[in-house]
JSON list of C-alpha atoms in Angstrom, two decimals:
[
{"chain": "G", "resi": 1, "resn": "UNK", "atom": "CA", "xyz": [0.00, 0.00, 0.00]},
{"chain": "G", "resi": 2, "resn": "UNK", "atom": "CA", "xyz": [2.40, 2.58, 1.23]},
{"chain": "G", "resi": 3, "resn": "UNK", "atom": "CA", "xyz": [5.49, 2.86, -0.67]},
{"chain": "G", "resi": 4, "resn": "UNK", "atom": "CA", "xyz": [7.68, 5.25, 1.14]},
{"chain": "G", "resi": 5, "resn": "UNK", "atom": "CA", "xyz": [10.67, 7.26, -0.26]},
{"chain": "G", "resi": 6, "resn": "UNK", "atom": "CA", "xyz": [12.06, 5.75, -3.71]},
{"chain": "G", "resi": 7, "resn": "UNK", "atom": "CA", "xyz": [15.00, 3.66, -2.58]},
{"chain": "G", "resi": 8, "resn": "UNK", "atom": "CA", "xyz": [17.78, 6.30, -4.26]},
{"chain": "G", "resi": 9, "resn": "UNK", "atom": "CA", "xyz": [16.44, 8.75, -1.81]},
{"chain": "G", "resi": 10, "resn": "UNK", "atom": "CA", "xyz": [18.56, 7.59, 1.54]},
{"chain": "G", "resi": 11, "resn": "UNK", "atom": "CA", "xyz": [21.49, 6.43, -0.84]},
{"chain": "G", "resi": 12, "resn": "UNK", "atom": "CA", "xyz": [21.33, 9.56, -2.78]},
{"chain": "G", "resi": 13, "resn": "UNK", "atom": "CA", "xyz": [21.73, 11.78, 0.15]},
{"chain": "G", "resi": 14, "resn": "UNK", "atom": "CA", "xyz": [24.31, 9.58, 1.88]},
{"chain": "G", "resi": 15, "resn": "UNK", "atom": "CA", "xyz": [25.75, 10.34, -1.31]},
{"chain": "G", "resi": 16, "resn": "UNK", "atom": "CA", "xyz": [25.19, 13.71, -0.90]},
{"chain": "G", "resi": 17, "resn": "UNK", "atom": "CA", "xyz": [26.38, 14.07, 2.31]},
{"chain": "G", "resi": 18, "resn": "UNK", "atom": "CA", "xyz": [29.64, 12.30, 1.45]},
{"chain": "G", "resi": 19, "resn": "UNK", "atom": "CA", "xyz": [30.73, 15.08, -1.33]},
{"chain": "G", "resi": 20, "resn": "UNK", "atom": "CA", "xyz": [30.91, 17.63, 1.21]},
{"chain": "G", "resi": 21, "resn": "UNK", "atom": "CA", "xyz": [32.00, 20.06, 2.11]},
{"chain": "G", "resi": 22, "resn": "UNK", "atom": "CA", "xyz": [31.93, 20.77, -1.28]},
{"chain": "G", "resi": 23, "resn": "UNK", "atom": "CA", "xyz": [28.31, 19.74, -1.82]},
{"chain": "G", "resi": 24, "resn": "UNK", "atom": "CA", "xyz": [27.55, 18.06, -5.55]},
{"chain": "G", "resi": 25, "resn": "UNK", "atom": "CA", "xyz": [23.65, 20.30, -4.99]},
{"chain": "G", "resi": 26, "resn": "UNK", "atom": "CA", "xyz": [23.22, 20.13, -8.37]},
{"chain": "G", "resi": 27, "resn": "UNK", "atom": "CA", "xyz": [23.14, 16.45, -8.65]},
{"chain": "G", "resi": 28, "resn": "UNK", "atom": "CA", "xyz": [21.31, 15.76, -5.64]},
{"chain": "G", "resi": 29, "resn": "UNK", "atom": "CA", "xyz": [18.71, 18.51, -6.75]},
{"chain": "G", "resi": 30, "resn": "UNK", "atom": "CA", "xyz": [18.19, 16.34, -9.67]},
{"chain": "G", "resi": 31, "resn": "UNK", "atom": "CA", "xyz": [17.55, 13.80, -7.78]},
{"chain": "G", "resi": 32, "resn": "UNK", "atom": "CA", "xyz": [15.41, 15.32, -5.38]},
{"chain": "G", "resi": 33, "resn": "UNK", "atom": "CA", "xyz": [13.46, 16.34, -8.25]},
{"chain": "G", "resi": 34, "resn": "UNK", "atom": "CA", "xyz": [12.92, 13.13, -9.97]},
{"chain": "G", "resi": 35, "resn": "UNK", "atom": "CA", "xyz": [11.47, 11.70, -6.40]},
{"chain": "G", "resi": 36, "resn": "UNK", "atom": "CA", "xyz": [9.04, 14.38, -6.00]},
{"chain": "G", "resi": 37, "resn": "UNK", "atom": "CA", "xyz": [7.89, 13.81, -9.26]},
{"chain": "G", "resi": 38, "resn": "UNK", "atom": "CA", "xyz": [7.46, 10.22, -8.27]},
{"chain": "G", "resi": 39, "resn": "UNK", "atom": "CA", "xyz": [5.38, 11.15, -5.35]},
{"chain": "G", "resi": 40, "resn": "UNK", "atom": "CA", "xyz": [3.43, 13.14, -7.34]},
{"chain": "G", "resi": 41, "resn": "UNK", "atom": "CA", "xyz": [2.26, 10.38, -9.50]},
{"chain": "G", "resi": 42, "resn": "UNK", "atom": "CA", "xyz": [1.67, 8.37, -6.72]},
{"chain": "G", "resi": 43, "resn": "UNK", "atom": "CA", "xyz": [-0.39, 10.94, -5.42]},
{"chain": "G", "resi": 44, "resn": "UNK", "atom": "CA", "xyz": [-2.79, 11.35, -7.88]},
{"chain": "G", "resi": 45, "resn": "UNK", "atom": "CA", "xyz": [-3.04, 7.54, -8.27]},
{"chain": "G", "resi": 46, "resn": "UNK", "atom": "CA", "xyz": [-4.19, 7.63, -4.30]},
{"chain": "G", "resi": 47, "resn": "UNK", "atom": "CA", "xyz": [-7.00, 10.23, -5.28]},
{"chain": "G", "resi": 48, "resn": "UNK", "atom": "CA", "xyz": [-8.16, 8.34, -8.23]},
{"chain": "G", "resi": 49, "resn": "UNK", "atom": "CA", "xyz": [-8.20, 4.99, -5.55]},
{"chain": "G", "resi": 50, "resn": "UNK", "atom": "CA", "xyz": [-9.80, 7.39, -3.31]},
{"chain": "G", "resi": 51, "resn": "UNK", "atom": "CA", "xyz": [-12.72, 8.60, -5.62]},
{"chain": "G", "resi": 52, "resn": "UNK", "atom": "CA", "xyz": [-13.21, 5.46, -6.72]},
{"chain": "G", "resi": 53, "resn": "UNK", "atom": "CA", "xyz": [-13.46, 4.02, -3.70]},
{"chain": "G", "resi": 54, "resn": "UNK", "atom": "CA", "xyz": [-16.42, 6.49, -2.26]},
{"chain": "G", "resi": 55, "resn": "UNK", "atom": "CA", "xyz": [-18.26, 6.51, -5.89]},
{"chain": "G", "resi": 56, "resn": "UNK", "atom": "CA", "xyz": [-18.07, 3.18, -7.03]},
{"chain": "G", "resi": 57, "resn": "UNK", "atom": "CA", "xyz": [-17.80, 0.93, -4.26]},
{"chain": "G", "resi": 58, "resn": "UNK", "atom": "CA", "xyz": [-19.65, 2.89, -1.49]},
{"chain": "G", "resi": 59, "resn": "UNK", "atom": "CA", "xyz": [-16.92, 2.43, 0.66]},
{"chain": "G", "resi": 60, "resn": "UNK", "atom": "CA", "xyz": [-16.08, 6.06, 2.44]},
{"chain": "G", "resi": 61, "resn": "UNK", "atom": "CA", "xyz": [-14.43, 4.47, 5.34]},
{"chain": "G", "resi": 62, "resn": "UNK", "atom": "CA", "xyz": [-11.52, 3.01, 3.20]},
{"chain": "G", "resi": 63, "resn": "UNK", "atom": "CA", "xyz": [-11.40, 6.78, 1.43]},
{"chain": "G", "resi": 64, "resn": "UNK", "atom": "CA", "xyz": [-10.50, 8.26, 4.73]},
{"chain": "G", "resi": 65, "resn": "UNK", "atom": "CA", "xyz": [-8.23, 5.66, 5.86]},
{"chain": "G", "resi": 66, "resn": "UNK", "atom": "CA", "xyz": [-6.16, 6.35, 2.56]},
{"chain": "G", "resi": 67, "resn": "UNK", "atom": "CA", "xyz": [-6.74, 10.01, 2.76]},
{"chain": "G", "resi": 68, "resn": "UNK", "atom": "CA", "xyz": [-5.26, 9.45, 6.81]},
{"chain": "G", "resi": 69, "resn": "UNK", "atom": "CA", "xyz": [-2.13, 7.19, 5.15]},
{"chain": "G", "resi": 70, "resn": "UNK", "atom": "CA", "xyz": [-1.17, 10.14, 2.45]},
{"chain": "G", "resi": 71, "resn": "UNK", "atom": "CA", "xyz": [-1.39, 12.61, 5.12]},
{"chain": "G", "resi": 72, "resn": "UNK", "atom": "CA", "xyz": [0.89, 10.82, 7.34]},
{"chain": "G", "resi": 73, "resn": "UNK", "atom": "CA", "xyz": [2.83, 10.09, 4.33]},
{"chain": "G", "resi": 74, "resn": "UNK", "atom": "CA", "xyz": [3.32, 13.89, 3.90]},
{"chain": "G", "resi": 75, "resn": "UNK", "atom": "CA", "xyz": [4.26, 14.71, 7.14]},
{"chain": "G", "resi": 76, "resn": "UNK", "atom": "CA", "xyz": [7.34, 11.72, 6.65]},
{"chain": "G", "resi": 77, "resn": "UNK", "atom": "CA", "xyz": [8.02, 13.53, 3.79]},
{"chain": "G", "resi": 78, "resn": "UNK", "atom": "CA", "xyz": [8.73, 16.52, 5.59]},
{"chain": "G", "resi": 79, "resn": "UNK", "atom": "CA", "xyz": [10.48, 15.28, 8.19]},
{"chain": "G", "resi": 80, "resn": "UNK", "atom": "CA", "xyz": [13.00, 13.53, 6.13]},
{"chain": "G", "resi": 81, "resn": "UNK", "atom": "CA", "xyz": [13.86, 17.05, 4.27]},
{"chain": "G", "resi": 82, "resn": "UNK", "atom": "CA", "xyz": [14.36, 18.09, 7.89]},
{"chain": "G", "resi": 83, "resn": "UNK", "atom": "CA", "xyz": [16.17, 15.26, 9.08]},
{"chain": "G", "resi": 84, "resn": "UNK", "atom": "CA", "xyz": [18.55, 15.69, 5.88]},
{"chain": "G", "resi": 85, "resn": "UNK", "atom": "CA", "xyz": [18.82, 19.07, 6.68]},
{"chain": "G", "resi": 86, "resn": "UNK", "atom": "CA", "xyz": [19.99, 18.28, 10.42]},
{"chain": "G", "resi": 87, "resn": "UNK", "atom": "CA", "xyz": [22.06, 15.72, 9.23]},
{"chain": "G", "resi": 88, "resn": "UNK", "atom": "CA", "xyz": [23.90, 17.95, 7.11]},
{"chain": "G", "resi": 89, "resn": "UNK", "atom": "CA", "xyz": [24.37, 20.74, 10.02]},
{"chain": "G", "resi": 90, "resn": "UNK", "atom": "CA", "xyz": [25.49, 18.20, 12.48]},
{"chain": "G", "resi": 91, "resn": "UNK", "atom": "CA", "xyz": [28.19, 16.95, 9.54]},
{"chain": "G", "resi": 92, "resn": "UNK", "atom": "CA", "xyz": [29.46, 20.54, 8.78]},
{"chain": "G", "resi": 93, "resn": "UNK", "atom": "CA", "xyz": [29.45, 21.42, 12.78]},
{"chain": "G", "resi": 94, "resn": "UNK", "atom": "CA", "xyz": [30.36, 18.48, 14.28]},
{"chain": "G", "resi": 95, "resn": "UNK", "atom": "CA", "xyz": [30.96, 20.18, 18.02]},
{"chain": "G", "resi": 96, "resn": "UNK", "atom": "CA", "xyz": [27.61, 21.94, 17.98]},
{"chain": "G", "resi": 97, "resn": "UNK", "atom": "CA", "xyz": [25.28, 19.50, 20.21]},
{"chain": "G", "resi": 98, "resn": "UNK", "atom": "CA", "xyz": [21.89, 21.29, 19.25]},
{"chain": "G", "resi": 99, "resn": "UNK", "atom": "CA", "xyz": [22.71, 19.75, 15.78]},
{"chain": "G", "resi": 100, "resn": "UNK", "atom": "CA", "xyz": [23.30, 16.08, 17.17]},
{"chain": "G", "resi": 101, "resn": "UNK", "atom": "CA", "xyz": [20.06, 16.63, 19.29]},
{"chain": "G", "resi": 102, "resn": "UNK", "atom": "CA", "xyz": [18.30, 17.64, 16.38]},
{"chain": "G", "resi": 103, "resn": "UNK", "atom": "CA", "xyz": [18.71, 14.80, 14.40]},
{"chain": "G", "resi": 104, "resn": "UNK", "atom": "CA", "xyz": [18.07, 12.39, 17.47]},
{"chain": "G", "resi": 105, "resn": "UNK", "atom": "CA", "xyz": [14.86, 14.36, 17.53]},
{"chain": "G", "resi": 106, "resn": "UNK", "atom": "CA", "xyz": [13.68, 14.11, 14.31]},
{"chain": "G", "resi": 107, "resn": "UNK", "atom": "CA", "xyz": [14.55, 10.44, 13.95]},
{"chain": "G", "resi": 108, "resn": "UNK", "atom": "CA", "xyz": [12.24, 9.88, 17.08]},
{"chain": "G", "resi": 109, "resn": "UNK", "atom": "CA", "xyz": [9.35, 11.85, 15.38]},
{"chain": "G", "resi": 110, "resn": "UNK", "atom": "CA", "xyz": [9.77, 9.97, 12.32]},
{"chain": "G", "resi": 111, "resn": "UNK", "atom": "CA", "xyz": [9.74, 6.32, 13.54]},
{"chain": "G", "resi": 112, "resn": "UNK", "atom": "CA", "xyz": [6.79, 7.97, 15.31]},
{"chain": "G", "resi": 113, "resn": "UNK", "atom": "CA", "xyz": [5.20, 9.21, 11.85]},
{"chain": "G", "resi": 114, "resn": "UNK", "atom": "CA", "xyz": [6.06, 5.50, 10.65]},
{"chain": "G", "resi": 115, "resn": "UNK", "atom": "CA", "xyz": [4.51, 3.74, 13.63]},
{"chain": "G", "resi": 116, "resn": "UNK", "atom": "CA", "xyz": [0.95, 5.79, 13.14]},
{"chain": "G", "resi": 117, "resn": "UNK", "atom": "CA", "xyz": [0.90, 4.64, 8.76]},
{"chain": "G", "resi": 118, "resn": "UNK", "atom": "CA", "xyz": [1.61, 1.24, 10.01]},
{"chain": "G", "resi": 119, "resn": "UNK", "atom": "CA", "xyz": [-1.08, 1.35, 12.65]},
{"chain": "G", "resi": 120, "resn": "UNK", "atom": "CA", "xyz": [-3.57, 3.17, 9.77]},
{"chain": "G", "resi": 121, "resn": "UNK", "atom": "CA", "xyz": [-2.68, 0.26, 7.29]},
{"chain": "G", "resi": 122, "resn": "UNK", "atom": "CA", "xyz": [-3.88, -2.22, 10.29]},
{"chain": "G", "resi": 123, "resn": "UNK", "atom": "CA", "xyz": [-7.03, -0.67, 10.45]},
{"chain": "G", "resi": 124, "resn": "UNK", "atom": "CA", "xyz": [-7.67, -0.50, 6.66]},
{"chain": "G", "resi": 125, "resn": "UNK", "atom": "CA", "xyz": [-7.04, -4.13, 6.61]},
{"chain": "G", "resi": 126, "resn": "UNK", "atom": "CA", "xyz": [-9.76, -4.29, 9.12]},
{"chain": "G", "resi": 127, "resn": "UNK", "atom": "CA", "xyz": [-11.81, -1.70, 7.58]},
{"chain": "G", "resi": 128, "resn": "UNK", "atom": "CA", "xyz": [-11.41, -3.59, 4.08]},
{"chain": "G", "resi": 129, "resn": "UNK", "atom": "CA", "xyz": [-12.44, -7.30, 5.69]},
{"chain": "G", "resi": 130, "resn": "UNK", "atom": "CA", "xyz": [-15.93, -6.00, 6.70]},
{"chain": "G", "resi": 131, "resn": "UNK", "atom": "CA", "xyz": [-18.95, -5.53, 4.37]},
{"chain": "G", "resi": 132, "resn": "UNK", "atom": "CA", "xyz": [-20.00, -2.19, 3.25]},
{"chain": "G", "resi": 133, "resn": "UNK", "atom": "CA", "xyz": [-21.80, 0.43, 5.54]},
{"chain": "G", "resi": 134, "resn": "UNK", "atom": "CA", "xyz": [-21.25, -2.29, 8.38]},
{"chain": "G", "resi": 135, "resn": "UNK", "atom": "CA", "xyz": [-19.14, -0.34, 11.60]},
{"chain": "G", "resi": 136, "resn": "UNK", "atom": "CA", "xyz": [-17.48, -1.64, 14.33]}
]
């Protein structure tokens, strides 16, 4: 269902990382644009599921469940450009602890962010196994 960050993402700013201090931007802005292009598709393909799913099928409650997964999915998004960001400052300032902390921090919120899609995916299998209009 979900499918996360492309796998060249984490590789391609390890990669990234690694050229410094001299950063290669250019080359991981290409790739950084090719991904978000990718999520892009994939997010359209979610709101045609979506529609489809409330239209055709009569099945609302699995809409909102995806509509819960893409938001989450959005907000790992966004904290991996922030974690990359922090990982970069803690690289460049090595001595600076806020920088360290920050990256501890975000890597908490985003096994966090993780934890709640997996936990949404759960209850759209649940959601899914049950007959239409029929709640909990």
């Amino acid at each position: 269902m979900t499918r996360g960050a492309p796998p060249q993402a984490p590789v391609g700013h390890q990669a990234y990382l690694s050229s410094g201090p001299h950063y290669d931007f250019l080359r991981y802005r290409q790739l950084v644009h090719e991904i978000t292009l990718a999520f892009s598709g994939i997010s359209r393909e979610i709101l045609q599921i979506k529609g489809r799913l409330e239209e055709q099928h009569g099945r609302p409650e699995l809409a909102q469940h995806l509509a819960r997964v893409q938001q989450k999915e959005q907000e790992k998004l966004e904290l991996t450009a922030q974690l990359q960001l922090a990982k970069q400052n803690a690289q460049d300032q090595p001595g600076v602890e806020a920088h360290q902390q920050e990256v501890r921090e975000l890597k908490h919120k985003l096994i966090k962010t993780i934890e709640a899609i997996s936990e949404i995916l759960q209850d759209l299998k649940v959601a899914r196994a049950r007959p239409a209009g029929v709640t909990p």
